[in-house]
């Protein structure tokens, strides 16, 4: 469905919010919920800054997230479920919201964790920050479920308008706090936060998340990647960070520059093993493509295989889902 792609774009949107359009969406959402429009709308540069702004609010009244977001969504879902039936609703969700759910939900959770990490100086402070986050409507990161209802009524139009034009927002009786969207977003093919050269997600006020292929990493760690050496990789005590270092540096380069010796070779390739303290060995099979490149050279591939692999043939066979004893390719490619 075409509108699923438009909502995918909403979830990944960066840059300044359309404040006028977002504020009109807020007012419409309040009117739809039968509430008086908010007296004041406060803008913040990031979800972190928005939480700080909420904590400083005076006389904002109670949270109306239930009336503005939760109840309309639940009632519309029930309406669609009754109209389409269980199979019809499942098919609709599979074709719309399910396409976006995993990546947007994971991103929202990373943002929550980042806000808590930045604002909760002590473990006992975490609860208060999480309570404020529970009041948030996720704006653009509600794209998954908004996609399922697109074009099926106007009950959620106000929520959709805010989502298309801004980030997270906090609705209270008299005051609304709205966050700008991020300025930077880098993700890999799987939709995970990923950037080896800086922040994977960053807002205008400096609130940022750093990640390599979805794994959170410190900013200082990324700055060090460009100067890695085999010795520095071996010295890293954190096993997860060491894996990131190896992926960034390149297993083949690490093997070459660390003076590693092959542990087995046969007609299928060469088996290499990297022993790592406090972690399982990294085992790779080096294979050469028998089909030449346009320039006549033969490309070398490195295949990661299970640590228990003992021969190159077993490793290559494993990549095809076979046992080494029965693997006998007519032509290796």
Coordinates of N, CA, C and O in Angstrom, one line a residue, residues 130-237:
X130 N 11.0 7.9 34.0 CA 10.1 6.9 33.3 C 8.7 7.3 33.4 O 7.9 7.1 32.4
X131 N 8.2 7.8 34.5 CA 6.8 8.2 34.7 C 6.5 9.3 33.7 O 5.4 9.3 33.1
X132 N 7.4 10.3 33.5 CA 7.1 11.4 32.6 C 7.1 10.8 31.2 O 6.2 11.2 30.4
X133 N 7.9 9.9 30.8 CA 8.0 9.3 29.5 C 6.7 8.5 29.2 O 6.2 8.4 28.1
X134 N 6.0 8.0 30.2 CA 4.8 7.3 30.1 C 3.7 8.2 29.6 O 2.7 7.7 29.0
X135 N 3.8 9.5 29.8 CA 2.8 10.4 29.4 C 2.9 10.9 27.9 O 2.1 11.6 27.4
X136 N 4.0 10.4 27.3 CA 4.3 10.9 25.9 C 3.4 10.2 24.9 O 3.1 9.0 24.9
X137 N 3.0 11.0 23.9 CA 2.5 10.5 22.6 C 3.7 10.5 21.7 O 4.4 11.5 21.6
X138 N 3.9 9.5 20.9 CA 5.1 9.3 20.2 C 5.2 10.0 18.8 O 6.2 9.9 18.1
X139 N 4.2 10.8 18.5 CA 4.3 11.6 17.2 C 4.7 10.7 16.1 O 4.1 9.7 15.7
X140 N 5.8 11.1 15.4 CA 6.2 10.4 14.2 C 6.5 8.9 14.4 O 6.4 8.1 13.5
X141 N 6.8 8.6 15.7 CA 7.1 7.2 16.0 C 5.9 6.4 16.4 O 6.0 5.2 16.7
X142 N 4.7 7.0 16.2 CA 3.5 6.2 16.2 C 3.1 5.9 14.8 O 1.9 5.5 14.5
X143 N 4.0 6.0 13.8 CA 3.6 5.8 12.4 C 3.1 4.4 12.1 O 2.2 4.3 11.3
X144 N 3.5 3.4 12.9 CA 3.1 2.0 12.5 C 1.6 1.9 12.7 O 0.9 1.4 11.8
X145 N 1.1 2.2 13.8 CA -0.4 2.0 14.0 C -1.2 3.1 13.3 O -2.3 2.8 12.8
X146 N -0.7 4.3 13.1 CA -1.4 5.3 12.3 C -1.5 4.8 10.8 O -2.5 5.1 10.2
X147 N -0.5 4.1 10.3 CA -0.6 3.6 9.0 C -1.8 2.6 8.8 O -2.4 2.6 7.7
X148 N -2.1 1.9 9.8 CA -3.2 0.9 9.7 C -4.5 1.6 9.6 O -5.5 1.0 9.0
X149 N -4.7 2.8 10.1 CA -6.0 3.5 10.1 C -6.1 4.6 9.0 O -7.1 5.2 8.9
X150 N -5.0 4.8 8.3 CA -5.0 5.8 7.3 C -6.1 5.6 6.3 O -6.2 4.6 5.7
X151 N -6.9 6.7 6.0 CA -8.0 6.6 5.1 C -9.2 5.9 5.5 O -10.1 5.6 4.7
X152 N -9.3 5.6 6.8 CA -10.4 4.8 7.3 C -11.2 5.6 8.4 O -11.8 5.0 9.3
X153 N -11.3 6.9 8.2 CA -12.1 7.7 9.1 C -11.2 8.8 9.6 O -10.0 8.9 9.4
X154 N -11.9 9.8 10.3 CA -11.2 11.0 10.7 C -11.0 11.1 12.2 O -10.6 12.1 12.7
X155 N -11.3 10.0 12.9 CA -11.2 10.1 14.4 C -9.7 10.3 14.9 O -9.5 11.0 15.9
X156 N -8.8 9.9 14.1 CA -7.4 10.0 14.4 C -6.6 11.0 13.6 O -5.4 11.1 13.7
X157 N -7.4 11.9 12.9 CA -6.7 12.9 12.0 C -5.8 13.8 12.8 O -4.7 14.1 12.3
X158 N -6.2 14.3 13.9 CA -5.4 15.2 14.7 C -4.1 14.6 15.1 O -3.0 15.2 15.0
X159 N -4.1 13.3 15.6 CA -2.9 12.6 16.0 C -2.0 12.4 14.7 O -0.8 12.6 14.8
X160 N -2.6 12.1 13.6 CA -1.8 11.9 12.4 C -1.2 13.2 11.9 O 0.0 13.2 11.5
X161 N -1.9 14.3 12.1 CA -1.3 15.6 11.7 C -0.1 16.0 12.6 O 1.0 16.5 12.1
X162 N -0.1 15.7 13.9 CA 1.0 15.9 14.7 C 2.2 15.0 14.3 O 3.3 15.4 14.2
X163 N 1.9 13.7 14.1 CA 2.9 12.8 13.7 C 3.6 13.1 12.4 O 4.8 13.0 12.3
X164 N 2.9 13.7 11.5 CA 3.5 14.0 10.2 C 4.4 15.3 10.3 O 5.2 15.5 9.4
X165 N 4.2 16.0 11.4 CA 4.9 17.3 11.4 C 5.8 17.6 12.6 O 6.4 18.6 12.7
X166 N 5.9 16.6 13.6 CA 6.6 16.8 14.8 C 7.0 15.5 15.4 O 6.7 14.4 14.9
X167 N 7.8 15.6 16.5 CA 8.2 14.4 17.3 C 7.3 14.1 18.4 O 6.1 14.2 18.3
X168 N 7.8 13.7 19.5 CA 7.0 13.2 20.7 C 6.3 14.5 21.3 O 6.8 15.6 21.2
X169 N 5.2 14.2 21.9 CA 4.5 15.3 22.6 C 3.7 14.8 23.8 O 3.4 13.7 24.0
X170 N 3.6 15.7 24.8 CA 3.0 15.4 26.1 C 1.7 16.3 26.3 O 1.8 17.5 26.4
X171 N 0.6 15.6 26.3 CA -0.7 16.4 26.4 C -1.2 16.4 27.9 O -1.4 15.4 28.5
X172 N -1.4 17.6 28.4 CA -2.0 17.9 29.7 C -3.2 18.8 29.5 O -3.4 19.3 28.4
X173 N -3.9 18.9 30.6 CA -5.2 19.6 30.5 C -5.0 21.0 29.9 O -5.8 21.4 29.0
X174 N -4.0 21.8 30.4 CA -3.9 23.2 30.0 C -2.6 23.4 29.1 O -2.6 24.5 28.5
X175 N -1.7 22.5 29.2 CA -0.4 22.7 28.5 C 0.0 21.5 27.7 O -0.3 20.4 28.1
X176 N 0.6 21.7 26.5 CA 1.2 20.6 25.7 C 2.6 21.0 25.5 O 3.0 22.1 25.2
X177 N 3.5 20.0 25.6 CA 4.9 20.1 25.3 C 5.2 19.2 24.1 O 4.8 18.0 24.1
X178 N 5.8 19.8 23.1 CA 6.1 19.1 21.8 C 7.6 19.1 21.6 O 8.2 20.2 21.7
X179 N 8.1 18.0 21.2 CA 9.5 17.9 20.8 C 9.7 18.0 19.3 O 8.9 17.6 18.5
X180 N 10.8 18.7 18.9 CA 11.2 18.7 17.5 C 11.6 17.3 17.1 O 11.9 16.4 17.9
X181 N 11.7 17.1 15.8 CA 12.2 15.9 15.3 C 13.8 15.9 15.3 O 14.4 16.9 15.5
X182 N 14.4 14.7 15.1 CA 15.8 14.7 15.1 C 16.4 15.4 13.9 O 15.7 15.5 12.9
X183 N 17.6 15.8 14.0 CA 18.3 16.4 12.9 C 19.1 15.4 12.1 O 19.3 15.6 10.9
X184 N 19.5 14.3 12.7 CA 20.3 13.3 12.1 C 19.7 11.9 12.4 O 19.3 11.6 13.6
X185 N 19.6 11.0 11.5 CA 19.2 9.6 11.7 C 20.0 8.8 10.7 O 19.8 8.9 9.5
X186 N 20.8 7.8 11.2 CA 21.5 6.9 10.4 C 21.1 5.5 10.8 O 21.2 5.1 12.0
X187 N 20.6 4.6 9.8 CA 20.3 3.3 10.1 C 20.9 2.3 9.1 O 21.1 2.7 7.9
X188 N 21.0 1.0 9.5 CA 21.5 0.1 8.5 C 20.4 -0.5 7.7 O 19.2 -0.1 7.9
X189 N 20.6 -1.5 6.9 CA 19.6 -2.1 6.0 C 18.5 -2.8 6.8 O 17.4 -2.9 6.4
X190 N 18.8 -3.2 8.1 CA 17.8 -3.8 8.9 C 17.0 -2.8 9.7 O 16.1 -3.2 10.5
X191 N 17.3 -1.5 9.5 CA 16.5 -0.5 10.2 C 17.1 -0.2 11.6 O 16.5 0.6 12.4
X192 N 18.2 -0.7 12.0 CA 18.8 -0.5 13.3 C 19.7 0.8 13.2 O 20.3 1.1 12.2
X193 N 19.8 1.5 14.4 CA 20.7 2.6 14.5 C 22.1 2.2 14.2 O 22.6 1.2 14.7
X194 N 22.8 3.0 13.3 CA 24.1 2.5 12.9 C 24.9 3.7 12.3 O 24.4 4.3 11.3
X195 N 26.0 4.0 12.9 CA 26.9 5.0 12.3 C 28.3 4.8 13.0 O 28.4 5.0 14.2
X196 N 29.3 4.5 12.2 CA 30.6 4.3 12.7 C 31.4 5.6 12.8 O 32.6 5.6 13.2
X197 N 30.8 6.7 12.4 CA 31.6 8.0 12.3 C 31.0 9.1 13.1 O 31.4 10.3 13.0
X198 N 30.0 8.8 14.0 CA 29.3 9.9 14.8 C 28.0 9.4 15.3 O 27.7 8.2 15.4
X199 N 27.2 10.3 15.7 CA 25.9 10.0 16.2 C 25.0 9.3 15.2 O 24.9 9.7 14.0
X200 N 24.3 8.2 15.6 CA 23.3 7.6 14.8 C 22.0 8.3 14.8 O 21.2 8.3 13.8
X201 N 21.7 9.0 15.9 CA 20.5 9.8 16.1 C 20.9 11.0 16.9 O 21.5 10.9 17.9
X202 N 20.5 12.2 16.4 CA 20.9 13.4 17.1 C 19.9 14.5 16.9 O 19.3 14.6 15.8
X203 N 19.6 15.2 18.0 CA 18.7 16.3 18.0 C 19.5 17.6 18.1 O 20.7 17.7 18.4
X204 N 18.7 18.7 17.9 CA 19.4 20.0 17.8 C 20.0 20.5 19.0 O 20.9 21.4 19.0
X205 N 19.6 20.0 20.2 CA 20.2 20.5 21.4 C 21.4 19.6 21.9 O 21.9 19.8 23.0
X206 N 21.8 18.6 21.1 CA 22.9 17.8 21.4 C 22.6 16.4 22.0 O 23.4 15.6 22.2
X207 N 21.3 16.2 22.3 CA 20.9 14.9 22.7 C 21.1 13.9 21.6 O 20.6 14.1 20.5
X208 N 21.9 12.8 21.8 CA 22.3 11.9 20.7 C 22.4 10.5 21.2 O 22.7 10.3 22.4
X209 N 22.2 9.6 20.3 CA 22.5 8.2 20.5 C 23.5 7.7 19.5 O 23.5 8.0 18.4
X210 N 24.4 6.9 20.0 CA 25.5 6.3 19.2 C 25.3 4.8 19.1 O 25.0 4.2 20.2
X211 N 25.5 4.2 18.0 CA 25.3 2.8 17.8 C 26.0 2.3 16.6 O 26.3 3.0 15.6
X212 N 26.4 1.0 16.7 CA 27.0 0.3 15.6 C 26.2 -0.9 15.3 O 26.1 -1.8 16.1
X213 N 25.5 -0.9 14.2 CA 24.6 -2.0 13.8 C 23.6 -2.4 14.9 O 23.4 -3.6 15.2
X214 N 23.1 -1.4 15.5 CA 22.0 -1.5 16.5 C 22.5 -1.6 17.9 O 21.7 -1.5 18.8
X215 N 23.8 -1.8 18.1 CA 24.3 -2.0 19.5 C 24.8 -0.6 20.0 O 25.5 0.1 19.4
X216 N 24.2 -0.2 21.2 CA 24.7 1.1 21.8 C 26.2 1.1 22.1 O 26.7 0.1 22.6
X217 N 26.8 2.2 21.7 CA 28.2 2.3 22.0 C 28.5 3.7 22.5 O 27.8 4.7 22.1
X218 N 29.5 3.9 23.3 CA 29.8 5.3 23.7 C 30.4 6.1 22.6 O 31.0 5.6 21.7
X219 N 30.2 7.4 22.6 CA 30.6 8.3 21.6 C 32.2 8.3 21.5 O 32.7 8.3 20.4
X220 N 32.8 8.2 22.6 CA 34.3 8.2 22.6 C 34.8 6.9 21.9 O 35.9 6.9 21.3
X221 N 34.1 5.8 22.1 CA 34.5 4.6 21.4 C 34.5 4.7 19.9 O 35.4 4.3 19.3
X222 N 33.5 5.4 19.4 CA 33.4 5.6 17.9 C 34.6 6.4 17.4 O 35.2 6.2 16.4
X223 N 34.9 7.4 18.2 CA 36.0 8.3 17.8 C 37.3 7.5 17.7 O 38.3 7.9 17.0
X224 N 37.4 6.4 18.5 CA 38.7 5.7 18.5 C 38.8 4.7 17.3 O 39.9 4.2 17.0
X225 N 37.7 4.4 16.6 CA 37.7 3.3 15.6 C 38.7 3.6 14.5 O 39.3 2.7 14.0
X226 N 38.8 4.8 14.1 CA 39.7 5.2 13.0 C 41.2 4.9 13.3 O 42.0 4.8 12.4
X227 N 41.5 4.7 14.6 CA 42.9 4.5 14.9 C 43.2 3.2 15.5 O 44.2 2.9 16.2
X228 N 42.3 2.2 15.3 CA 42.4 0.9 15.8 C 43.7 0.2 15.4 O 44.2 0.4 14.2
X229 N 44.2 -0.7 16.2 CA 45.3 -1.6 15.9 C 44.9 -3.0 16.4 O 44.1 -3.1 17.3
X230 N 45.5 -4.0 15.9 CA 45.2 -5.4 16.4 C 45.5 -5.5 17.9 O 44.7 -6.1 18.7
X231 N 46.5 -4.8 18.4 CA 46.8 -4.8 19.8 C 45.7 -4.2 20.7 O 45.3 -4.7 21.7
X232 N 45.2 -3.0 20.2 CA 44.1 -2.4 20.9 C 42.9 -3.2 20.9 O 42.2 -3.3 21.9
X233 N 42.6 -3.9 19.8 CA 41.4 -4.8 19.8 C 41.6 -5.9 20.8 O 40.7 -6.3 21.6
X234 N 42.8 -6.5 20.9 CA 43.0 -7.6 21.9 C 42.9 -7.1 23.3 O 42.5 -7.9 24.2
X235 N 43.3 -5.8 23.5 CA 43.2 -5.3 24.9 C 41.8 -4.9 25.4 O 41.6 -4.7 26.6
X236 N 40.9 -4.8 24.5 CA 39.5 -4.4 24.9 C 38.9 -5.5 25.7 O 38.8 -6.6 25.3
X237 N 38.5 -5.2 26.9 CA 37.9 -6.1 27.9 C 36.4 -6.4 27.6 O 36.0 -7.5 28.0

